[in-house]
Short mmCIF file of C-alpha atoms in Angstrom, two decimals:
data_model
loop_
_atom_site.label_atom_id
_atom_site.label_comp_id
_atom_site.label_asym_id
_atom_site.label_seq_id
_atom_site.Cartn_x
_atom_site.Cartn_y
_atom_site.Cartn_z
CA MET A 1 93.53 -24.43 24.35
CA ASP A 2 91.68 -24.09 21.06
CA ASP A 3 93.23 -25.71 17.99
CA GLN A 4 92.44 -22.79 15.65
CA ASP A 5 94.32 -20.46 17.98
CA MET A 6 97.17 -22.94 18.32
CA VAL A 7 97.68 -23.43 14.60
CA ASP A 8 97.35 -19.70 13.91
CA ASP A 9 99.07 -16.96 15.95
CA ASN A 10 96.56 -16.26 18.74
CA VAL A 11 98.10 -18.43 21.46
CA LEU A 12 101.60 -17.19 20.73
CA LEU A 13 100.42 -13.57 20.88
CA LEU A 14 98.78 -14.18 24.23
CA LEU A 15 101.81 -15.96 25.65
CA GLY A 16 104.01 -13.12 24.43
CA ARG A 17 101.95 -10.61 26.39
CA LEU A 18 102.29 -12.80 29.49
CA GLY A 19 106.05 -13.05 29.12
CA TYR A 20 105.81 -16.79 28.69
CA LYS A 21 109.57 -17.34 28.41
CA ASN A 22 109.85 -16.57 32.12
CA LEU A 23 106.91 -18.74 33.23
CA TYR A 24 107.75 -21.70 35.46
CA LEU A 25 104.97 -23.99 36.71
CA PRO A 26 106.61 -26.84 38.68
CA CYS A 27 103.34 -27.97 40.32
CA VAL A 28 101.52 -28.62 37.05
CA ASN A 29 101.28 -32.37 36.46
CA THR A 30 98.56 -32.55 33.77
CA VAL A 31 98.26 -30.77 30.42
CA LYS A 32 94.78 -30.59 28.83
CA VAL A 33 94.26 -29.51 25.24
CA ASN A 34 90.81 -29.09 23.70
CA MET A 35 90.86 -29.47 19.91
CA SER A 36 87.56 -27.79 19.13
CA GLY A 37 88.20 -24.91 16.73
CA THR A 38 86.96 -24.29 13.20
CA CYS A 39 88.74 -24.86 9.91
CA THR A 40 92.02 -23.08 9.35
CA THR A 41 93.65 -21.90 6.16
CA ARG A 42 97.10 -21.40 7.67
CA GLU A 43 100.01 -22.59 5.54
CA THR A 44 101.45 -25.93 6.61
CA HIS A 45 104.93 -24.78 7.55
CA TYR A 46 103.64 -21.85 9.64
CA ALA A 47 101.13 -24.09 11.39
CA ILE A 48 103.77 -26.68 12.25
CA GLU A 49 106.18 -24.01 13.48
CA ASN A 50 103.57 -22.47 15.77
CA ALA A 51 102.48 -25.84 17.13
CA GLN A 52 106.04 -26.90 17.91
CA THR A 53 106.80 -23.56 19.59
CA ILE A 54 103.80 -23.96 21.90
CA ALA A 55 104.74 -27.56 22.69
CA LYS A 56 108.28 -26.48 23.61
CA PHE A 57 106.87 -23.76 25.87
CA ILE A 58 104.70 -26.28 27.72
CA GLU A 59 107.64 -28.65 28.11
CA ALA A 60 109.84 -25.88 29.54
CA ALA A 61 107.21 -24.22 31.74
CA ALA A 62 105.78 -27.46 33.18
CA PRO A 63 108.70 -29.89 33.44
CA ASN A 64 106.87 -32.10 35.93
CA ALA A 65 103.80 -32.66 33.76
CA HIS A 66 103.49 -36.40 33.35
CA ASN A 67 99.97 -36.73 31.95
CA VAL A 68 98.53 -35.27 28.75
CA HIS A 69 94.81 -35.19 27.93
CA ILE A 70 93.74 -34.43 24.36
CA LYS A 71 90.06 -33.87 23.55
CA HIS A 72 88.82 -33.57 19.98
CA GLY A 73 85.48 -31.80 19.67
CA GLU A 74 82.86 -32.23 16.98
CA TYR A 75 84.48 -29.90 14.47
CA PRO A 76 84.06 -30.27 10.68
CA VAL A 77 86.09 -33.02 9.05
CA THR A 78 86.99 -30.86 6.03
CA ARG A 79 90.48 -30.09 7.29
CA GLY A 80 93.49 -29.34 5.18
CA LYS A 81 96.69 -31.38 5.28
CA GLY A 82 98.44 -28.50 7.04
CA TYR A 83 96.04 -28.64 9.95
CA TRP A 84 96.44 -32.35 10.63
CA THR A 85 100.20 -32.24 10.17
CA ALA A 86 100.40 -29.43 12.72
CA VAL A 87 98.09 -31.16 15.19
CA ASN A 88 100.00 -34.44 14.97
CA SER A 89 103.27 -32.57 15.41
CA PHE A 90 101.89 -30.81 18.47
CA THR A 91 100.38 -33.86 20.15
CA GLY A 92 103.45 -35.92 19.30
CA SER A 93 105.66 -33.38 21.07
CA LEU A 94 103.41 -33.39 24.13
CA TYR A 95 103.29 -37.17 24.30
CA GLY A 96 107.06 -37.17 24.09
CA MET A 97 107.23 -35.41 27.47
CA SER A 98 104.53 -37.48 29.19
CA GLN A 99 104.44 -40.82 30.94
CA THR A 100 100.71 -41.31 30.53
CA TYR A 101 98.08 -39.82 28.25
CA SER A 102 94.35 -39.87 27.65
CA LEU A 103 92.31 -39.34 24.49
CA ASP A 104 88.76 -38.14 23.85
CA ILE A 105 88.65 -38.29 20.07
CA GLY A 106 84.97 -38.49 19.08
CA THR A 107 84.94 -39.70 15.47
CA HIS A 108 88.18 -37.98 14.48
CA TYR A 109 90.65 -40.72 13.66
CA HIS A 110 93.05 -38.54 11.67
CA THR A 111 95.05 -38.35 14.89
CA PHE A 112 96.16 -41.94 14.49
CA GLN A 113 99.33 -42.76 12.64
CA ASN A 114 101.49 -45.84 12.44
CA GLY A 115 103.29 -46.35 15.74
CA PHE A 116 101.04 -43.77 17.43
CA CYS A 117 102.38 -43.09 20.93
CA GLU A 118 104.44 -46.25 21.12
CA GLY A 119 106.01 -46.83 24.51
CA LYS A 120 103.50 -44.57 26.29
CA SER A 121 100.74 -45.57 28.68
CA LEU A 122 97.22 -44.80 27.47
CA THR A 123 95.14 -44.56 30.66
CA SER A 124 91.86 -43.15 29.30
CA LEU A 125 90.14 -43.48 25.92
CA SER A 126 86.79 -42.16 24.72
CA PHE A 127 85.57 -42.47 21.15
CA ALA A 128 82.40 -42.67 19.07
CA TRP A 129 81.74 -45.64 16.84
CA CYS A 130 81.69 -45.03 13.09
CA GLU A 131 82.76 -46.79 9.92
CA CYS A 132 86.36 -45.64 10.48
CA SER A 133 86.70 -46.75 14.09
CA SER A 134 88.91 -49.77 13.39
CA ASN A 135 91.94 -47.71 14.46
CA ALA A 136 90.32 -47.02 17.81
CA PHE A 137 89.66 -50.72 18.37
CA LYS A 138 93.31 -51.41 17.56
CA LEU A 139 94.22 -49.00 20.35
CA LEU A 140 92.18 -51.13 22.75
CA ASP A 141 94.24 -54.18 21.90
CA THR A 142 97.53 -52.27 22.08
CA HIS A 143 96.87 -50.45 25.36
CA SER A 144 94.44 -52.72 27.21
CA ALA A 145 97.06 -53.41 29.87
CA THR A 146 97.24 -49.73 30.92
CA LEU A 147 93.70 -48.43 30.35
CA GLN A 148 91.86 -47.28 33.45
CA GLU A 149 88.87 -45.56 31.81
CA LEU A 150 87.09 -46.51 28.58
CA SER A 151 84.00 -44.93 26.98
CA ILE A 152 82.51 -46.05 23.67
CA HIS A 153 79.58 -44.09 22.28
CA GLY A 154 77.21 -45.07 19.49
CA ILE A 155 78.49 -48.60 19.19
CA HIS A 156 76.19 -51.13 17.55
CA THR A 157 75.54 -54.32 19.46
CA HIS A 158 76.69 -56.47 16.54
CA ASP A 159 80.17 -54.90 16.92
CA ILE A 160 80.40 -55.31 20.67
CA SER A 161 82.62 -58.40 20.46
CA ARG A 162 85.45 -56.18 19.18
CA LEU A 163 85.73 -54.91 22.72
CA LEU A 164 86.82 -58.35 23.93
CA VAL A 165 88.47 -60.07 20.95
CA ASN A 166 91.18 -58.71 18.63
CA GLU A 167 91.61 -59.31 14.90
CA SER A 168 93.55 -62.50 15.62
CA GLU A 169 90.62 -63.85 17.67
CA ARG A 170 92.64 -63.59 20.86
CA PRO A 171 90.89 -62.31 24.01
CA ILE A 172 91.57 -58.75 25.15
CA ILE A 173 92.03 -58.37 28.91
CA TYR A 174 91.84 -55.05 30.80
CA PRO A 175 93.58 -55.81 34.12
CA TYR A 176 93.50 -52.21 35.45
CA LEU A 177 90.29 -50.86 33.93
CA LEU A 178 88.23 -49.09 36.60
CA SER A 179 85.49 -47.43 34.54
CA LEU A 180 83.63 -48.75 31.46
CA THR A 181 80.89 -46.82 29.65
CA LEU A 182 78.96 -48.27 26.72
CA ASN A 183 76.42 -46.00 25.03
CA GLY A 184 74.99 -47.23 21.79
CA GLN A 185 72.28 -48.34 19.46
CA ASN A 186 69.71 -50.58 21.15
CA ASP A 187 69.57 -52.95 18.22
CA ILE A 188 66.99 -55.72 18.31
CA ILE A 189 69.09 -58.85 18.63
CA GLU A 190 68.11 -62.44 19.21
CA THR A 191 69.68 -64.50 21.97
CA ALA A 192 71.61 -66.56 19.41
CA ASP A 193 73.22 -63.39 18.06
CA ARG A 194 74.69 -62.35 21.40
CA PRO A 195 78.33 -63.41 21.72
CA ALA A 196 79.48 -65.43 24.72
CA PHE A 197 82.95 -65.58 26.21
CA LYS A 198 83.02 -68.50 28.64
CA SER A 199 86.73 -68.72 29.45
CA THR A 200 87.78 -65.09 29.94
CA THR A 201 87.65 -62.50 32.72
CA PRO A 202 88.26 -59.20 30.92
CA PHE A 203 87.45 -56.69 33.70
CA PRO A 204 88.73 -58.04 37.03
CA ARG A 205 89.03 -54.63 38.77
CA LEU A 206 86.01 -52.78 37.41
CA VAL A 207 84.58 -50.15 39.77
CA ARG A 208 82.06 -48.34 37.48
CA LEU A 209 80.01 -50.03 34.76
CA ASN A 210 77.64 -47.83 32.76
CA ALA A 211 76.06 -50.13 30.18
CA ASN A 212 73.41 -47.88 28.68
CA ILE A 213 72.54 -50.33 25.93
CA VAL A 214 70.48 -53.51 26.04
CA TYR A 215 72.88 -56.08 27.49
CA PRO A 216 74.53 -57.45 24.33
CA PHE A 217 76.26 -60.59 25.59
CA GLY A 218 75.08 -64.17 25.86
CA ASP A 219 76.72 -64.71 29.26
CA ASP A 220 77.92 -62.83 32.34
CA VAL A 221 81.24 -61.69 30.86
CA LEU A 222 80.95 -58.04 31.98
CA PHE A 223 80.37 -59.07 35.61
CA ARG A 224 82.95 -61.83 35.83
CA GLY A 225 85.62 -61.45 38.48
CA ASN A 226 84.68 -57.97 39.75
CA SER A 227 82.12 -58.68 42.48
CA SER A 228 84.57 -57.44 45.14
CA THR A 229 85.35 -54.14 43.33
CA LEU A 230 82.15 -52.98 41.57
CA GLU A 231 80.67 -49.86 43.20
CA GLU A 232 78.53 -48.21 40.49
CA LEU A 233 76.26 -49.97 38.00
CA SER A 234 73.96 -48.74 35.25
CA PHE A 235 72.23 -51.54 33.32
CA ASN A 236 69.57 -52.17 30.68
CA PHE A 237 68.26 -55.74 30.72
CA ASP A 238 65.58 -56.93 28.35
CA CYS A 239 63.77 -60.21 28.99
CA ARG A 240 66.43 -62.33 27.27
CA ALA A 241 69.28 -60.58 29.04
CA MET A 242 67.57 -61.00 32.41
CA THR A 243 67.29 -64.73 31.78
CA THR A 244 70.99 -64.86 30.92
CA ILE A 245 71.96 -62.94 34.05
CA ASN A 246 69.76 -65.05 36.31
CA ASN A 247 71.04 -68.32 34.86
CA ALA A 248 74.59 -67.17 35.57
CA ARG A 249 73.60 -66.22 39.14
CA VAL A 250 75.19 -62.80 38.74
CA PHE A 251 73.20 -60.99 41.42
CA VAL A 252 72.81 -63.55 44.17
CA PRO A 253 72.36 -61.99 47.64
CA GLY A 254 75.57 -60.86 49.33
CA LYS A 255 77.78 -61.15 46.25
CA TYR A 256 78.51 -57.44 45.72
CA LYS A 257 79.87 -55.96 48.94
CA LYS A 258 80.67 -52.46 47.60
CA LEU A 259 77.88 -51.84 45.09
CA ASN A 260 76.29 -48.58 46.31
CA THR A 261 75.07 -46.71 43.19
CA VAL A 262 72.58 -48.34 40.82
CA LYS A 263 70.70 -47.04 37.79
CA VAL A 264 68.03 -49.18 36.11
CA CYS A 265 67.91 -47.99 32.49
CA SER A 266 65.54 -50.75 31.35
CA PHE A 267 62.26 -49.68 29.75
CA ILE A 268 59.54 -52.33 29.74
CA GLU A 269 57.83 -52.07 26.34
CA ASP A 270 56.78 -55.64 25.60
CA ILE A 271 53.21 -55.93 26.95
CA ASP A 272 53.34 -59.73 26.92
CA TYR A 273 56.35 -59.75 29.27
CA ASN A 274 55.57 -56.61 31.27
CA GLU A 275 54.58 -58.10 34.64
CA ARG A 276 57.25 -60.78 34.47
CA GLN A 277 60.03 -58.31 33.64
CA VAL A 278 58.97 -55.88 36.34
CA LYS A 279 59.06 -58.62 38.97
CA GLN A 280 62.46 -59.79 37.73
CA HIS A 281 63.88 -56.29 38.12
CA ILE A 282 62.44 -55.93 41.61
CA SER A 283 63.89 -59.30 42.59
CA LEU A 284 67.29 -58.24 41.27
CA LEU A 285 67.17 -55.00 43.28
CA GLN A 286 66.19 -56.88 46.42
CA ASN A 287 69.23 -59.15 46.03
CA ILE A 288 71.63 -56.20 46.05
CA ALA A 289 69.53 -53.91 48.29
CA PRO A 290 71.58 -53.90 51.53
CA THR A 291 74.51 -51.99 49.97
CA ILE A 292 72.56 -49.56 47.74
CA GLN A 293 72.84 -45.90 48.76
CA SER A 294 71.78 -44.24 45.50
CA LEU A 295 69.08 -45.70 43.23
CA HIS A 296 67.69 -44.36 39.94
CA ILE A 297 64.85 -46.20 38.17
CA CYS A 298 63.91 -44.93 34.71
CA ASP A 299 60.86 -47.07 33.94
CA ILE A 300 57.54 -45.98 35.49
CA ASP A 301 56.20 -49.54 35.89
CA ILE A 302 59.33 -50.67 37.74
CA SER A 303 59.25 -47.51 39.88
CA GLN A 304 55.59 -48.09 40.79
CA CYS A 305 56.23 -51.70 41.76
CA PHE A 306 59.31 -50.67 43.75
CA ILE A 307 57.25 -48.24 45.84
CA GLY A 308 54.76 -51.03 46.53
CA GLU A 309 57.53 -53.36 47.71
CA LEU A 310 59.05 -50.77 50.05
CA SER A 311 56.23 -51.19 52.57
CA LYS A 312 56.88 -54.95 52.67
CA SER A 313 60.68 -54.92 52.85
CA LYS A 314 63.34 -53.36 55.06
CA LEU A 315 66.16 -54.33 52.71
CA PHE A 316 66.56 -50.83 51.24
CA LYS A 317 67.22 -49.07 54.54
CA ASN A 318 70.55 -47.54 53.40
CA ILE A 319 69.24 -45.55 50.43
CA ASN A 320 69.93 -41.82 50.79
CA THR A 321 69.25 -40.77 47.16
CA LEU A 322 66.23 -42.02 45.21
CA ASN A 323 65.26 -41.03 41.67
CA LEU A 324 61.97 -42.48 40.39
CA GLY A 325 62.02 -40.72 37.03
CA GLU A 326 58.64 -39.42 35.90
CA LEU A 327 56.58 -41.43 38.38
CA HIS A 328 54.13 -38.94 39.93
CA LEU A 329 53.98 -38.97 43.71
CA ALA A 330 51.40 -37.42 46.00
CA LEU A 331 52.29 -36.05 49.43
CA SER A 332 51.04 -39.24 51.07
CA ASP A 333 53.35 -41.29 48.79
CA VAL A 334 56.36 -39.25 49.87
CA VAL A 335 55.48 -39.64 53.54
CA GLY A 336 55.15 -43.40 53.02
CA ILE A 337 58.59 -43.54 51.36
CA LEU A 338 60.17 -41.58 54.21
CA LYS A 339 58.76 -44.02 56.76
CA THR A 340 60.45 -46.97 55.01
CA LEU A 341 63.73 -45.26 54.01
CA PRO A 342 65.06 -43.81 57.28
CA VAL A 343 68.20 -42.14 55.88
CA LEU A 344 66.73 -40.77 52.63
CA GLN A 345 68.03 -37.26 51.92
CA HIS A 346 67.14 -36.56 48.30
CA LEU A 347 64.13 -37.66 46.26
CA GLU A 348 63.39 -37.01 42.58
CA SER A 349 60.09 -37.82 40.89
CA GLY A 350 57.08 -36.32 39.19
CA LEU A 351 54.60 -34.48 41.37
CA ALA A 352 50.97 -35.58 41.52
CA GLU A 353 48.47 -32.74 41.47
CA SER A 354 45.01 -32.96 42.95
CA LEU A 355 42.26 -30.53 42.01
CA ALA A 356 41.65 -29.70 45.65
CA ILE A 357 45.29 -28.86 46.31
CA ALA A 358 45.60 -26.89 43.08
CA SER A 359 42.95 -24.47 44.31
CA LYS A 360 44.53 -21.70 46.36
CA SER A 361 41.34 -21.29 48.35
CA SER A 362 41.93 -24.71 49.89
CA PHE A 363 44.96 -23.47 51.86
CA GLY A 364 42.92 -21.98 54.66
CA ASN A 365 44.15 -24.33 57.36
CA LEU A 366 47.67 -25.53 56.71
CA ASP A 367 48.33 -26.08 60.39
CA GLN A 368 45.57 -28.66 60.49
CA LEU A 369 46.98 -30.38 57.41
CA CYS A 370 50.47 -30.51 58.91
CA SER A 371 49.13 -31.94 62.15
CA ARG A 372 47.99 -35.06 60.29
CA TYR A 373 51.60 -36.22 60.14
CA SER A 374 54.12 -36.64 62.91
CA GLU A 375 57.84 -36.20 62.35
CA VAL A 376 58.89 -38.89 59.85
CA SER A 377 62.51 -38.11 58.97
CA ARG A 378 65.44 -36.19 60.40
CA CYS A 379 67.47 -36.72 57.20
CA PHE A 380 65.21 -35.73 54.29
CA SER A 381 66.20 -32.33 52.82
CA GLN A 382 65.10 -32.01 49.18
CA TRP A 383 62.48 -33.21 46.73
CA THR A 384 63.31 -32.50 43.08
CA VAL A 385 60.45 -32.45 40.59
CA SER A 386 61.49 -34.22 37.39
CA GLN A 387 62.24 -31.81 34.58
CA ASP A 388 59.79 -33.46 32.19
CA SER A 389 56.89 -33.31 34.64
CA ILE A 390 53.99 -30.90 34.38
CA VAL A 391 54.51 -28.67 37.40
CA CYS A 392 51.74 -27.37 39.65
CA THR A 393 53.45 -24.61 41.59
CA ALA A 394 50.65 -24.39 44.17
CA SER A 395 50.92 -28.09 44.97
CA SER A 396 54.71 -27.79 45.16
CA ALA A 397 54.49 -24.94 47.66
CA LEU A 398 51.98 -26.81 49.82
CA TYR A 399 54.05 -29.99 49.80
CA ALA A 400 57.13 -27.95 50.77
CA VAL A 401 55.40 -26.42 53.78
CA VAL A 402 54.03 -29.73 55.03
CA LEU A 403 57.32 -31.58 54.50
CA ALA A 404 59.23 -28.83 56.29
CA SER A 405 56.91 -29.24 59.27
CA ILE A 406 57.53 -32.98 59.59
CA CYS A 407 61.18 -33.11 58.41
CA PRO A 408 63.46 -30.74 60.39
CA LYS A 409 66.14 -30.63 57.66
CA PHE A 410 63.81 -30.20 54.69
CA THR A 411 64.53 -26.99 52.77
CA ASN A 412 63.02 -27.14 49.30
CA VAL A 413 60.88 -28.63 46.58
CA CYS A 414 63.32 -28.09 43.71
CA LEU A 415 61.58 -26.87 40.55
CA PRO A 416 62.65 -25.68 37.09
CA ASP A 417 63.72 -22.03 37.08
CA GLN A 418 60.61 -20.70 35.36
CA HIS A 419 58.49 -21.66 38.39
CA LYS A 420 60.71 -20.37 41.21
CA CYS A 421 59.27 -16.84 41.60
CA GLU A 422 55.68 -18.05 41.97
CA TYR A 423 56.80 -20.92 44.21
CA PHE A 424 58.57 -18.65 46.70
CA GLU A 425 55.71 -16.17 46.70
CA LEU A 426 53.21 -18.92 47.52
CA VAL A 427 55.43 -20.37 50.24
CA LYS A 428 55.65 -16.91 51.80
CA GLN A 429 51.87 -16.41 51.64
CA PHE A 430 51.06 -19.82 53.09
CA THR A 431 53.43 -19.53 56.04
CA GLU A 432 52.59 -15.92 56.87
CA ASN A 433 48.92 -16.83 57.23
CA GLN A 434 49.61 -19.69 59.60
CA HIS A 435 50.56 -18.83 63.19
CA LEU A 436 52.13 -22.18 64.03
CA LEU A 437 54.18 -22.43 60.86
CA LYS A 438 55.47 -18.88 60.98
CA HIS A 439 56.82 -19.20 64.50
CA SER A 440 58.42 -22.61 64.06
CA GLY A 441 61.14 -21.32 61.73
CA ILE A 442 59.70 -23.06 58.68
CA GLN A 443 59.27 -19.90 56.67
CA SER A 444 62.88 -18.78 57.02
CA ARG A 445 64.10 -22.31 56.23
CA LEU A 446 62.07 -22.62 53.03
CA LEU A 447 62.84 -19.12 51.79
CA SER A 448 66.58 -19.37 52.41
CA ILE A 449 67.18 -21.73 49.48
CA LYS A 450 66.98 -20.65 45.85
CA SER A 451 64.70 -22.85 43.76
CA SER A 452 66.40 -24.14 40.65
CA TYR A 453 66.44 -27.39 38.77
CA ASN A 454 69.64 -29.18 39.61
CA SER A 455 69.41 -32.96 39.32
CA SER A 456 72.42 -34.64 40.89
CA TYR A 457 71.49 -38.22 40.26
CA VAL A 458 73.24 -40.92 38.34
#
């Protein structure tokens, strides 16, 4: 539902055409409202009347709705008093019928009033940090006992302590929080400036932790008490944070039994610490390797080192999805990865182009090229070329043909849309000119899948 339509007459007109007074939706348990319209000039009393009428309709038509989700989009803040009065009246009526509610409010804190939603259970909250976000932080303190999902965007690291301590300096505990996302400014902060919380366990049931900022704490507070529940982790550790984490023995082998999805957001930029940091990240990954099923590494140096370690270690044998960012891989690199990751299904990386392969005249004997490799994987099905990579369509088509010949389930090198026509044409040409390939079913397998860029990684 759009707020402009709600405050004006559009929603009521539509409901009237549908005969809304006779609608009965007993199976509806969640009401979602998207507040994303443009400014309205509707008079206050008309706006309030319309909003209350719609709220009463929802209450009557969906009597079993027990959860309300309100999302505020990035609309202009130059709203009249009538608009906000109507919106608060509408949301207040909806919350009156619900047992739980969730908020995605961006930077729009006009929604908050004294006693906002008292007695209700706030289960999900998403907001963007700004100078006026003190009301949102108060919500954390008030509803920490019921929150299950929390996302904070644009937060500065020097404000991060407000997540864990209220205005009275008392710790805030989130006993039922399952998902925590922190996206923010990667401020340059010294170790001494990073707050530490030695005697508190704020997230004892955390399942998903997406910390897409340089780790801002001086201890292991985010990881405390959730080693038996954590399943998904996205982290960004600089050199100081890595030292903190290692000293606290956060990622000792065997500690995280359920951790299966990992994203390394760290980017190694300090030349003086480059080799040391890369090795620290590889060591961390090796400690949690046995349970990892999906791994995404953003930094090229860490990705390159990881590939080198694969040939020496069998710890990563359970990985089925691997994203190496923009690291460029040649066909021989991919074959090497498949030999060390026996259940790998999806790979994403850059694609290395050689001058010989880029020349179409070099495709005279694909059968001979394919015969260099024996079957290496019965699981591998797709190689996605990173969106930011420079794509050589000829190389992609050749790699697809060879991989299809040595991986029975392989169907596609997944490219951006602008390359798909040329890619399929080349695949068709290569396989039609090769007797062995054409009669082994490879052509039909490769041409049966549409080529489009669709990254499904964490």
